[in-house]
Tab-separated table of C-alpha atoms (C1' of nucleotides) in Angstrom:
chain	number	residue	atom	x	y	z
A	1	MET	CA	262.563	107.812	140.950
A	2	SER	CA	265.863	107.756	142.740
A	3	ASN	CA	266.317	109.778	145.873
A	4	VAL	CA	267.264	113.361	145.075
A	5	PHE	CA	269.750	113.237	147.917
A	6	ASP	CA	271.669	110.583	146.041
A	7	VAL	CA	271.382	112.594	142.861
A	8	LEU	CA	272.855	115.656	144.524
A	9	LEU	CA	275.524	113.549	146.123
A	10	GLU	CA	276.468	111.888	142.878
A	11	ARG	CA	276.576	115.167	140.994
A	12	GLY	CA	278.895	116.594	143.613
A	13	PHE	CA	276.691	119.189	145.290
A	14	ILE	CA	276.791	118.139	148.897
A	15	GLU	CA	279.545	119.327	151.166
A	16	GLN	CA	278.189	119.002	154.707
A	17	THR	CA	274.949	117.870	156.269
A	18	THR	CA	273.622	118.203	159.773
A	19	HIS	CA	271.964	114.781	159.807
A	20	GLU	CA	272.810	112.828	156.718
A	21	SER	CA	270.652	109.732	157.111
A	22	GLU	CA	267.616	111.634	158.376
A	23	ILE	CA	267.791	114.078	155.491
A	24	ARG	CA	268.081	111.277	153.014
A	25	GLU	CA	265.115	109.521	154.541
A	26	LEU	CA	263.065	112.695	154.670
A	27	LEU	CA	263.661	113.491	151.029
A	28	ALA	CA	262.751	109.958	150.056
A	29	LYS	CA	259.459	109.773	151.831
A	30	GLU	CA	257.745	113.126	151.706
A	31	LYS	CA	257.409	116.401	149.869
A	32	THR	CA	259.766	118.640	151.734
A	33	THR	CA	259.848	122.399	151.896
A	34	PHE	CA	263.353	123.822	151.937
A	35	TYR	CA	264.909	127.213	151.471
A	36	ILE	CA	267.945	129.001	150.164
A	37	GLY	CA	268.659	132.632	150.860
A	38	PHE	CA	270.173	135.155	148.504
A	39	ASP	CA	271.674	138.386	149.695
A	40	PRO	CA	270.691	141.344	147.544
A	41	THR	CA	274.200	142.654	147.068
A	42	ALA	CA	273.534	143.487	143.423
A	43	ASP	CA	270.561	143.598	141.107
A	44	SER	CA	271.658	140.421	139.384
A	45	LEU	CA	272.607	136.953	140.493
A	46	THR	CA	276.046	135.641	139.657
A	47	ALA	CA	277.552	132.415	138.426
A	48	GLY	CA	278.231	131.572	142.044
A	49	HIS	CA	274.521	131.677	142.830
A	50	PHE	CA	273.806	129.535	139.827
A	51	LEU	CA	275.150	126.444	141.506
A	52	THR	CA	272.686	126.797	144.345
A	53	ILE	CA	269.905	127.452	141.853
A	54	MET	CA	270.756	124.197	140.117
A	55	ALA	CA	270.425	122.428	143.441
A	56	MET	CA	266.998	123.987	143.886
A	57	ILE	CA	265.945	122.884	140.425
A	58	HIS	CA	266.994	119.310	141.105
A	59	MET	CA	265.077	119.385	144.362
A	60	GLN	CA	261.993	120.852	142.738
A	61	LYS	CA	262.084	118.279	139.960
A	62	ALA	CA	262.092	115.608	142.631
A	63	GLY	CA	258.842	117.027	143.949
A	64	HIS	CA	260.054	119.156	146.822
A	65	ARG	CA	259.069	122.754	147.385
A	66	PRO	CA	261.759	125.424	147.253
A	67	ILE	CA	261.491	128.725	149.006
A	68	ALA	CA	263.652	131.329	147.369
A	69	LEU	CA	264.363	133.894	150.004
A	70	VAL	CA	265.802	137.203	148.975
A	71	GLY	CA	267.292	138.991	151.915
A	72	GLY	CA	265.813	142.453	151.804
A	73	GLY	CA	266.070	142.480	155.582
A	74	THR	CA	269.384	140.756	156.123
A	75	GLY	CA	270.794	142.870	153.325
A	76	MET	CA	270.408	145.807	155.664
A	77	ILE	CA	272.973	144.159	157.891
A	78	GLY	CA	275.390	142.474	155.529
A	79	ASP	CA	276.871	139.046	155.947
A	80	PRO	CA	280.363	139.293	157.405
A	81	THR	CA	281.240	135.822	156.100
A	82	ASP	CA	284.325	135.835	153.933
A	83	LYS	CA	284.447	139.564	153.918
A	84	THR	CA	287.767	140.934	154.942
A	85	ASP	CA	286.355	144.391	155.327
A	86	MET	CA	283.024	145.619	156.413
A	87	ARG	CA	280.805	145.931	153.451
A	88	LYS	CA	279.575	149.402	152.800
A	89	MET	CA	276.023	149.884	153.855
A	90	MET	CA	273.473	149.991	151.130
A	91	THR	CA	270.582	152.365	151.046
A	92	VAL	CA	267.102	151.009	151.440
A	93	GLU	CA	266.230	151.977	147.877
A	94	GLN	CA	269.265	150.172	146.561
A	95	ILE	CA	268.346	147.048	148.477
A	96	GLN	CA	264.800	147.100	147.179
A	97	HIS	CA	266.048	147.549	143.658
A	98	ASN	CA	268.382	144.605	144.053
A	99	VAL	CA	265.709	142.445	145.633
A	100	SER	CA	263.375	142.898	142.704
A	101	GLY	CA	266.161	142.257	140.219
A	102	MET	CA	267.068	138.984	141.862
A	103	GLN	CA	263.481	137.885	142.297
A	104	LYS	CA	262.878	138.465	138.621
A	105	GLN	CA	265.791	136.226	137.723
A	106	LEU	CA	264.884	133.532	140.202
A	107	SER	CA	261.419	133.314	138.730
A	108	GLN	CA	262.987	132.285	135.424
A	109	TYR	CA	264.658	129.220	136.825
A	110	LEU	CA	262.033	127.801	139.138
A	111	GLU	CA	258.424	126.900	138.605
A	112	PHE	CA	256.274	129.044	140.873
A	113	ALA	CA	252.822	128.132	139.616
A	114	GLU	CA	250.478	126.102	141.815
A	115	ASP	CA	252.506	126.633	144.932
A	116	LYS	CA	255.376	124.609	143.496
A	117	ALA	CA	257.775	127.168	144.888
A	118	VAL	CA	257.577	130.195	147.104
A	119	MET	CA	259.317	133.513	146.868
A	120	VAL	CA	259.783	135.521	150.025
A	121	ASN	CA	261.581	138.598	151.214
A	122	ASN	CA	262.736	138.516	154.800
A	123	ALA	CA	262.275	142.266	155.068
A	124	ASP	CA	258.609	141.363	155.515
A	125	TRP	CA	259.240	140.107	159.013
A	126	LEU	CA	262.707	141.253	160.025
A	127	THR	CA	261.945	144.934	159.748
A	128	LYS	CA	259.011	144.523	162.103
A	129	LEU	CA	260.919	142.884	164.889
A	130	ASN	CA	260.923	144.405	168.283
A	131	TYR	CA	264.373	144.541	169.789
A	132	ILE	CA	263.622	143.644	173.382
A	133	GLU	CA	261.189	140.953	172.391
A	134	LEU	CA	263.724	139.443	170.032
A	135	LEU	CA	266.413	139.445	172.645
A	136	ARG	CA	264.184	137.698	175.143
A	137	GLU	CA	262.802	135.106	172.769
A	138	VAL	CA	265.635	134.442	170.412
A	139	GLY	CA	268.729	135.968	171.929
A	140	ILE	CA	268.468	133.730	174.918
A	141	HIS	CA	269.231	130.730	172.725
A	142	PHE	CA	272.503	132.034	171.377
A	143	SER	CA	275.759	131.698	173.200
A	144	VAL	CA	278.194	134.430	172.339
A	145	ASN	CA	281.036	132.140	173.299
A	146	ARG	CA	279.923	129.669	170.690
A	147	MET	CA	279.248	132.286	168.081
A	148	LEU	CA	282.757	133.591	168.440
A	149	THR	CA	284.177	130.211	167.650
A	150	ALA	CA	282.400	130.188	164.308
A	151	GLU	CA	284.829	130.088	161.444
A	152	CYS	CA	283.135	132.915	159.636
A	153	TYR	CA	284.005	135.417	162.334
A	154	LYS	CA	287.599	134.374	162.725
A	155	SER	CA	288.852	136.232	159.692
A	156	ARG	CA	287.304	139.337	161.100
A	157	TYR	CA	289.127	139.446	164.385
A	158	GLU	CA	291.930	141.520	162.967
A	159	LYS	CA	289.974	143.851	160.778
A	160	GLY	CA	287.214	144.302	163.214
A	161	LEU	CA	283.679	143.085	163.373
A	162	THR	CA	280.822	145.378	164.230
A	163	PHE	CA	277.907	144.433	166.406
A	164	LEU	CA	275.715	145.082	163.392
A	165	GLU	CA	277.360	142.318	161.403
A	166	PHE	CA	277.667	140.055	164.402
A	167	ASN	CA	273.887	139.933	164.398
A	168	TYR	CA	273.710	138.572	160.897
A	169	MET	CA	273.778	134.990	162.087
A	170	ILE	CA	270.898	135.610	164.410
A	171	MET	CA	268.826	137.193	161.690
A	172	GLN	CA	269.446	134.317	159.326
A	173	SER	CA	268.601	131.839	162.041
A	174	TYR	CA	265.425	133.736	162.717
A	175	ASP	CA	264.524	133.516	159.040
A	176	PHE	CA	264.657	129.765	159.166
A	177	LEU	CA	262.499	129.767	162.269
A	178	GLU	CA	259.985	132.049	160.606
A	179	LEU	CA	259.845	129.891	157.478
A	180	ASN	CA	259.437	126.844	159.653
A	181	ASN	CA	256.407	128.450	161.253
A	182	ARG	CA	254.919	129.837	158.081
A	183	TYR	CA	255.607	127.110	155.544
A	184	ASN	CA	256.776	124.168	157.586
A	185	CYS	CA	260.161	124.614	156.020
A	186	VAL	CA	262.476	122.052	157.575
A	187	LEU	CA	265.634	122.215	155.515
A	188	GLN	CA	268.015	124.978	154.640
A	189	LEU	CA	270.588	124.763	151.902
A	190	GLY	CA	273.380	127.174	151.204
A	191	GLY	CA	276.968	127.543	150.130
A	192	ASN	CA	279.490	125.905	152.386
A	193	ASP	CA	280.438	129.312	153.753
A	194	GLN	CA	276.937	129.447	155.221
A	195	TRP	CA	277.486	126.461	157.485
A	196	SER	CA	277.520	128.304	160.777
A	197	ASN	CA	274.588	130.499	159.821
A	198	ILE	CA	272.589	127.426	158.847
A	199	LEU	CA	273.494	125.586	162.018
A	200	GLY	CA	272.225	128.544	163.999
A	201	GLY	CA	268.797	128.228	162.422
A	202	VAL	CA	268.636	124.469	162.776
A	203	GLU	CA	269.372	124.687	166.473
A	204	LEU	CA	267.000	127.568	167.001
A	205	ILE	CA	264.080	125.649	165.515
A	206	ARG	CA	264.938	122.559	167.491
A	207	ARG	CA	264.970	124.569	170.692
A	208	MET	CA	262.061	126.905	170.191
A	209	ASN	CA	259.708	124.691	168.197
A	210	SER	CA	260.943	121.358	169.477
A	211	LYS	CA	260.782	120.149	165.915
A	212	PRO	CA	263.382	118.596	163.694
A	213	ALA	CA	265.161	120.864	161.270
A	214	PHE	CA	268.012	120.157	158.948
A	215	GLY	CA	270.782	121.890	157.134
A	216	MET	CA	272.968	121.025	154.232
A	217	THR	CA	275.710	122.961	152.516
A	218	LEU	CA	276.705	122.890	148.894
A	219	THR	CA	280.166	122.817	147.480
A	220	LEU	CA	281.812	126.012	146.380
A	221	LEU	CA	283.408	126.021	142.989
A	222	THR	CA	287.012	127.007	143.219
A	223	THR	CA	289.906	127.165	140.805
A	224	SER	CA	293.093	125.219	141.325
A	225	GLU	CA	294.429	128.225	143.189
A	226	GLY	CA	291.551	128.124	145.593
A	227	GLN	CA	289.894	131.205	144.204
A	228	LYS	CA	286.143	131.198	144.055
A	229	MET	CA	284.994	130.552	140.543
A	230	GLY	CA	282.622	132.907	138.845
A	231	LYS	CA	284.772	135.919	139.359
A	232	THR	CA	286.980	137.731	136.931
A	233	VAL	CA	289.132	140.759	137.483
A	234	SER	CA	286.509	142.937	135.944
A	235	GLY	CA	284.062	141.536	138.472
A	236	ALA	CA	281.625	138.703	138.790
A	237	VAL	CA	280.212	136.609	136.018
A	238	TRP	CA	276.592	137.730	136.032
A	239	LEU	CA	273.480	135.956	134.964
A	240	ASP	CA	272.050	139.195	133.642
A	241	PRO	CA	272.825	139.280	129.903
A	242	ASN	CA	273.200	143.034	130.060
A	243	ARG	CA	276.003	142.718	132.546
A	244	THR	CA	277.709	139.639	131.134
A	245	SER	CA	276.771	138.950	127.535
A	246	PRO	CA	275.856	135.387	126.617
A	247	TYR	CA	279.012	135.287	124.506
A	248	GLU	CA	281.218	136.278	127.449
A	249	PHE	CA	279.295	133.901	129.659
A	250	TYR	CA	279.859	131.072	127.201
A	251	GLN	CA	283.545	131.898	126.942
A	252	TYR	CA	283.930	131.901	130.692
A	253	TRP	CA	282.860	128.267	130.910
A	254	ARG	CA	284.616	127.353	127.702
A	255	ASN	CA	287.816	128.331	129.462
A	256	VAL	CA	287.510	126.483	132.755
A	257	GLU	CA	290.597	124.555	133.669
A	258	ASP	CA	290.785	120.885	132.754
A	259	SER	CA	290.628	119.702	136.308
A	260	ASN	CA	287.264	121.377	136.839
A	261	VAL	CA	285.437	120.231	133.735
A	262	GLU	CA	283.898	117.123	135.171
A	263	ARG	CA	282.788	118.822	138.372
A	264	CYS	CA	281.234	121.672	136.448
A	265	LEU	CA	279.397	119.342	134.118
A	266	GLY	CA	277.897	117.495	137.044
A	267	LEU	CA	276.961	120.602	138.950
A	268	LEU	CA	275.939	123.037	136.264
A	269	THR	CA	274.299	120.954	133.577
A	270	PHE	CA	271.574	118.335	133.494
A	271	LEU	CA	273.554	115.862	131.431
A	272	PRO	CA	273.271	112.306	132.699
A	273	MET	CA	276.161	111.277	134.869
A	274	GLU	CA	277.400	108.611	132.462
A	275	GLU	CA	277.837	111.358	129.893
A	276	VAL	CA	279.468	113.647	132.445
A	277	ARG	CA	281.957	110.962	133.355
A	278	ARG	CA	282.640	110.132	129.713
A	279	LEU	CA	283.324	113.778	128.866
A	280	GLY	CA	285.358	114.333	131.996
A	281	ALA	CA	287.584	111.402	131.161
A	282	LEU	CA	288.655	112.808	127.819
A	283	ALA	CA	292.367	113.366	127.820
A	284	GLY	CA	294.639	115.945	126.308
A	285	ALA	CA	293.228	118.261	123.693
A	286	GLU	CA	290.158	116.044	123.507
A	287	ILE	CA	288.791	117.610	126.641
A	288	ASN	CA	288.087	120.739	124.656
A	289	THR	CA	285.048	118.916	123.350
A	290	ALA	CA	283.847	118.566	126.899
A	291	LYS	CA	284.392	122.245	127.584
A	292	ALA	CA	282.374	123.182	124.541
A	293	VAL	CA	279.547	120.988	125.792
A	294	LEU	CA	279.774	122.498	129.260
A	295	ALA	CA	279.708	126.043	127.936
A	296	TYR	CA	276.836	125.301	125.618
A	297	GLU	CA	274.720	123.504	128.186
A	298	ILE	CA	275.076	126.057	130.927
A	299	THR	CA	274.506	128.963	128.549
A	300	LYS	CA	271.381	127.207	127.369
A	301	ILE	CA	270.027	126.891	130.880
A	302	VAL	CA	270.837	130.472	131.799
A	303	HIS	CA	270.174	132.363	128.578
A	304	GLY	CA	268.102	129.984	126.483
A	305	GLU	CA	268.789	127.867	123.474
A	306	THR	CA	268.933	130.642	120.895
A	307	ALA	CA	271.520	132.607	122.807
A	308	ALA	CA	273.521	129.460	123.416
A	309	ASN	CA	273.539	128.652	119.721
A	310	GLU	CA	274.647	132.140	118.855
A	311	ALA	CA	277.405	132.160	121.419
A	312	GLN	CA	278.623	128.819	120.238
A	313	ALA	CA	278.566	129.892	116.609
A	314	ALA	CA	280.457	133.067	117.415
A	315	ALA	CA	283.094	131.162	119.345
A	316	LYS	CA	283.529	128.639	116.583
A	317	ALA	CA	283.805	131.313	113.963
A	318	LEU	CA	286.397	133.291	115.858
A	319	PHE	CA	288.587	130.494	117.062
A	320	ALA	CA	288.339	128.230	114.068
A	321	GLY	CA	289.199	131.179	111.881
A	322	GLY	CA	285.817	131.210	110.237
A	323	VAL	CA	283.919	134.347	109.466
A	324	ASP	CA	281.081	136.395	110.721
A	325	SER	CA	278.423	135.594	113.182
A	326	GLY	CA	275.937	137.741	114.970
A	327	SER	CA	276.938	137.649	118.565
A	328	ILE	CA	280.562	138.724	118.456
A	329	PRO	CA	280.917	141.893	120.491
A	330	THR	CA	280.460	144.661	117.974
A	331	THR	CA	280.906	148.393	118.010
A	332	GLU	CA	279.717	150.807	115.371
A	333	LEU	CA	281.968	153.473	113.992
A	334	SER	CA	280.541	156.248	111.901
A	335	GLN	CA	282.146	157.508	108.730
A	336	SER	CA	282.655	160.879	110.336
A	337	GLU	CA	284.467	159.361	113.300
A	338	LEU	CA	286.742	157.553	110.916
A	339	GLY	CA	287.359	160.578	108.750
A	340	ASP	CA	290.531	160.252	106.733
A	341	GLY	CA	291.815	157.747	109.221
A	342	ILE	CA	291.908	157.204	112.943
A	343	ASP	CA	294.968	156.182	114.866
A	344	LEU	CA	294.806	152.663	116.181
A	345	ILE	CA	295.207	153.580	119.830
A	346	THR	CA	292.252	155.917	119.652
A	347	LEU	CA	290.193	153.241	117.978
A	348	LEU	CA	291.085	150.685	120.639
A	349	HIS	CA	290.091	153.164	123.277
A	350	THR	CA	286.812	153.990	121.544
A	351	VAL	CA	285.731	150.367	121.346
A	352	GLY	CA	286.710	149.797	124.950
A	353	LEU	CA	289.566	147.344	124.509
A	354	ILE	CA	291.936	149.552	126.467
A	355	GLN	CA	291.547	151.943	129.363
A	356	THR	CA	294.449	154.256	128.705
A	357	ARG	CA	296.536	155.181	125.703
A	358	SER	CA	299.657	153.985	127.458
A	359	GLU	CA	298.114	150.577	127.779
A	360	GLY	CA	297.369	150.590	124.070
A	361	ARG	CA	300.893	151.571	123.220
A	362	ARG	CA	302.326	148.775	125.330
A	363	LEU	CA	299.896	146.284	123.914
A	364	ILE	CA	300.809	147.074	120.337
A	365	GLN	CA	304.513	147.184	121.055
A	366	GLN	CA	304.291	143.762	122.622
A	367	GLY	CA	302.527	142.384	119.608
A	368	GLY	CA	299.126	141.895	121.186
A	369	ILE	CA	296.939	143.542	118.573
A	370	TYR	CA	295.754	142.003	115.348
A	371	LEU	CA	293.573	143.587	112.676
A	372	ASP	CA	291.755	140.936	110.634
A	373	GLY	CA	294.391	138.482	111.702
A	374	THR	CA	297.400	140.642	110.896
A	375	GLN	CA	299.654	141.617	113.758
A	376	ILE	CA	300.267	145.348	113.990
A	377	SER	CA	303.646	146.457	115.233
A	378	GLU	CA	303.599	150.239	114.926
A	379	PHE	CA	301.792	151.906	117.762
A	380	ASP	CA	301.114	154.935	115.601
A	381	TYR	CA	299.379	152.855	112.960
A	382	VAL	CA	296.511	154.730	111.360
A	383	VAL	CA	293.358	152.821	110.496
A	384	THR	CA	291.744	153.979	107.302
A	385	LYS	CA	288.736	153.013	105.274
A	386	LYS	CA	290.935	150.581	103.400
A	387	ASP	CA	291.334	148.442	106.508
A	388	PHE	CA	287.615	147.889	106.651
A	389	GLY	CA	287.517	146.312	103.199
A	390	ASP	CA	284.422	145.682	101.138
A	391	LYS	CA	282.229	144.598	104.001
A	392	ALA	CA	282.920	147.749	105.949
A	393	GLU	CA	283.915	145.851	109.055
A	394	LEU	CA	287.104	145.171	110.901
A	395	LEU	CA	287.883	142.402	113.355
A	396	ILE	CA	290.230	143.449	116.118
A	397	ARG	CA	291.854	140.784	118.208
A	398	LYS	CA	293.538	141.535	121.489
A	399	GLY	CA	295.840	138.830	122.714
A	400	LYS	CA	294.638	135.309	122.133
A	401	LYS	CA	291.005	135.421	122.866
A	402	VAL	CA	289.499	138.847	123.046
A	403	PHE	CA	287.665	139.847	119.910
A	404	GLN	CA	285.881	143.015	118.974
A	405	ARG	CA	284.271	143.710	115.663
A	406	VAL	CA	283.968	147.250	114.361
A	407	GLU	CA	281.311	148.056	111.852
A	408	LEU	CA	281.512	151.113	109.698
A	409	SER	CA	278.162	152.806	109.538
B	1	G	C1'	288.885	159.690	178.064
B	2	G	C1'	294.598	158.249	178.667
B	3	A	C1'	299.260	155.913	176.409
B	4	G	C1'	301.542	154.096	172.133
B	5	G	C1'	301.711	152.333	166.807
B	6	G	C1'	300.192	153.061	161.883
B	7	A	C1'	298.158	155.137	156.907
B	8	U	C1'	303.013	153.905	150.453
B	9	U	C1'	301.442	152.720	143.589
B	10	C	C1'	295.389	147.291	141.844
B	11	C	C1'	296.540	144.168	146.653
B	12	C	C1'	300.340	142.734	150.285
B	13	G	C1'	304.560	145.061	151.640
B	14	A	C1'	310.005	147.612	151.503
B	15	G	C1'	311.578	152.499	151.868
B	16	U	C1'	311.397	157.457	157.067
B	17	U	C1'	320.560	159.555	158.646
B	18	G	C1'	315.938	164.491	152.856
B	19	G	C1'	318.331	164.133	146.602
B	20	C	C1'	320.715	157.926	143.187
B	21	C	C1'	312.269	157.191	144.211
B	22	A	C1'	307.300	156.791	139.448
B	23	A	C1'	309.309	154.359	144.491
B	24	A	C1'	312.528	147.152	146.099
B	25	G	C1'	310.109	142.383	146.494
B	26	G	C1'	305.845	139.299	146.149
B	27	G	C1'	300.788	138.654	144.441
B	28	G	C1'	297.425	139.846	140.786
B	29	G	C1'	296.700	141.545	135.810
B	30	C	C1'	298.168	142.212	130.550
B	31	A	C1'	301.229	140.699	126.409
B	32	G	C1'	304.851	137.199	124.214
B	33	A	C1'	306.957	131.890	123.904
B	34	C	C1'	305.330	126.781	124.563
B	35	U	C1'	300.288	124.666	123.953
B	36	G	C1'	294.752	122.417	123.458
B	37	U	C1'	290.573	128.997	123.684
B	38	A	C1'	293.555	124.290	129.797
B	39	A	C1'	297.198	123.946	133.683
B	40	A	C1'	302.303	124.445	134.704
B	41	U	C1'	306.714	126.920	133.088
B	42	C	C1'	309.759	130.809	130.904
B	43	U	C1'	310.235	136.200	129.109
B	44	G	C1'	308.627	141.246	129.029
B	45	C	C1'	305.286	145.007	130.709
B	46	U	C1'	302.257	146.928	134.690
B	47	A	C1'	300.743	156.042	137.126
B	48	G	C1'	299.409	159.269	132.958
B	49	C	C1'	300.714	161.879	128.582
B	50	U	C1'	301.125	165.547	122.770
B	51	A	C1'	306.768	159.926	125.313
B	52	C	C1'	314.721	159.518	124.635
B	53	G	C1'	311.122	164.240	127.559
B	54	C	C1'	307.045	166.143	130.453
B	55	U	C1'	302.994	165.960	134.203
B	56	U	C1'	300.385	164.046	138.641
B	57	U	C1'	301.368	160.255	142.859
B	58	C	C1'	303.377	157.816	148.816
B	59	A	C1'	295.884	159.488	153.996
B	60	G	C1'	294.391	165.275	153.787
B	61	A	C1'	295.927	170.540	154.538
B	62	G	C1'	299.878	173.702	155.416
B	63	G	C1'	305.307	174.619	156.415
B	64	U	C1'	310.950	174.053	156.325
B	65	U	C1'	314.328	173.376	151.983
B	66	C	C1'	317.694	174.566	145.914
B	67	G	C1'	315.137	169.708	146.574
B	68	A	C1'	310.481	165.694	150.797
B	69	A	C1'	307.269	159.295	150.555
B	70	U	C1'	311.200	160.645	153.933
B	71	C	C1'	311.779	166.658	158.556
B	72	C	C1'	307.928	170.071	161.347
B	73	U	C1'	302.556	171.554	162.445
B	74	C	C1'	297.453	170.655	162.253
B	75	U	C1'	293.348	167.352	160.544
B	76	U	C1'	290.985	162.687	159.362
B	77	C	C1'	290.859	157.452	159.710
B	78	C	C1'	292.685	152.663	161.654
B	79	C	C1'	295.003	149.371	165.254
B	80	U	C1'	297.000	147.882	170.208
B	81	C	C1'	297.112	148.517	175.520
B	82	C	C1'	294.674	151.004	179.701
B	83	A	C1'	289.576	152.868	181.629
RNA sequence: GGAGGGAUUCCCGAGUUGGCCAAAGGGGGCAGACUGUAAAUCUGCUAGCUACGCUUUCAGAGGUUCGAAUCCUCUUCCCUCCA
């Protein structure tokens, strides 16, 4: 089997390493225990986390042992990295809820049986720390001067950085030390924004345990404008199907920009690299084929084959002008709600396509609403039973690619 | 604790000799055109509503005035310098 380091490199995962040749050698010759931490900021992981999960899966497949750490302890502090403002403090209950939600999801993607992977919560040790003891043992190894030069704190100079958050790096470094002691964990992976936090841990282990330790950061997916991928205006793209439906999830990847298709295929699917390169090289409208493959493959990994098939079928039906399929977002409307007719704006509001009636009025006036493919131009249009036709359903289209089906019940 | 500066619509940021301010400009978002469910570009929209008008907005609470984002008082929060 080829070295997983080369696999990760070829697929585009690796951004920075602390000791490239040593890491490569290590991964080639022995079963290595490594860890990635997840902050419990919500009860579901997001598309952004998925990239790091893929890295873990590749590593596990190559025979190494992943430790999935969920930060029930560090979550009490909050990582100041890339935050322009201080994050609001979460309650302990909230954190615990989020930790269990994330752990549940992580267990779907990694194989935990027979000690093939380990799940930990750093609250188990961080909450028991003794302040003075910690300062004497660990604090002595950190230079504030150096910490202040870390990139992740720079953006906070203007807005302010609390001592609470300043300690985040130390806590994360301590985690690595603890995992090194408990599980002989010698490698930490993380998003590239975690570089300074990872370095802290690597150096701490080298100083306190006089043992080698390594760090490696993974690329961050960004759009051509430099925005982090995996975010939409309405929020993150979640892995939890109740937060982001498989259809929406599929559509998100179906719509990635051309220039990101090849990267995404390498990072977020298991397709062989020859195939990735072939698909990525498709030009012009042809690349849509590649996007469909990307969307299908990643949906399959995250939500399973059935959901992926459904999402794909729904997308095909809607965009190729075909007809029904099960997983188009659907709302039920009762006969009594319909009555003798319901004005279109109210209907749009009921099914959640608009937030305010003004928005609906604008939308219709600008020609953004279609009922069963027919553009509606009067904002006071009244929808009656007739619009639902024989099948008692109505397909509303907002703009080019937002669809909502209404079923009369 | 002392001195000064600030808080504006989703974000950034104009506006502070009181009316012409639902509030410039940019960003973002939405829609339209062009396209390939892409990017770029162009156009329009972007507080709410029972909509040629009406109602609620410019940190919060009062006040002056025919009329306040703009003036006065108090409060809260933030920043800078000093200690």
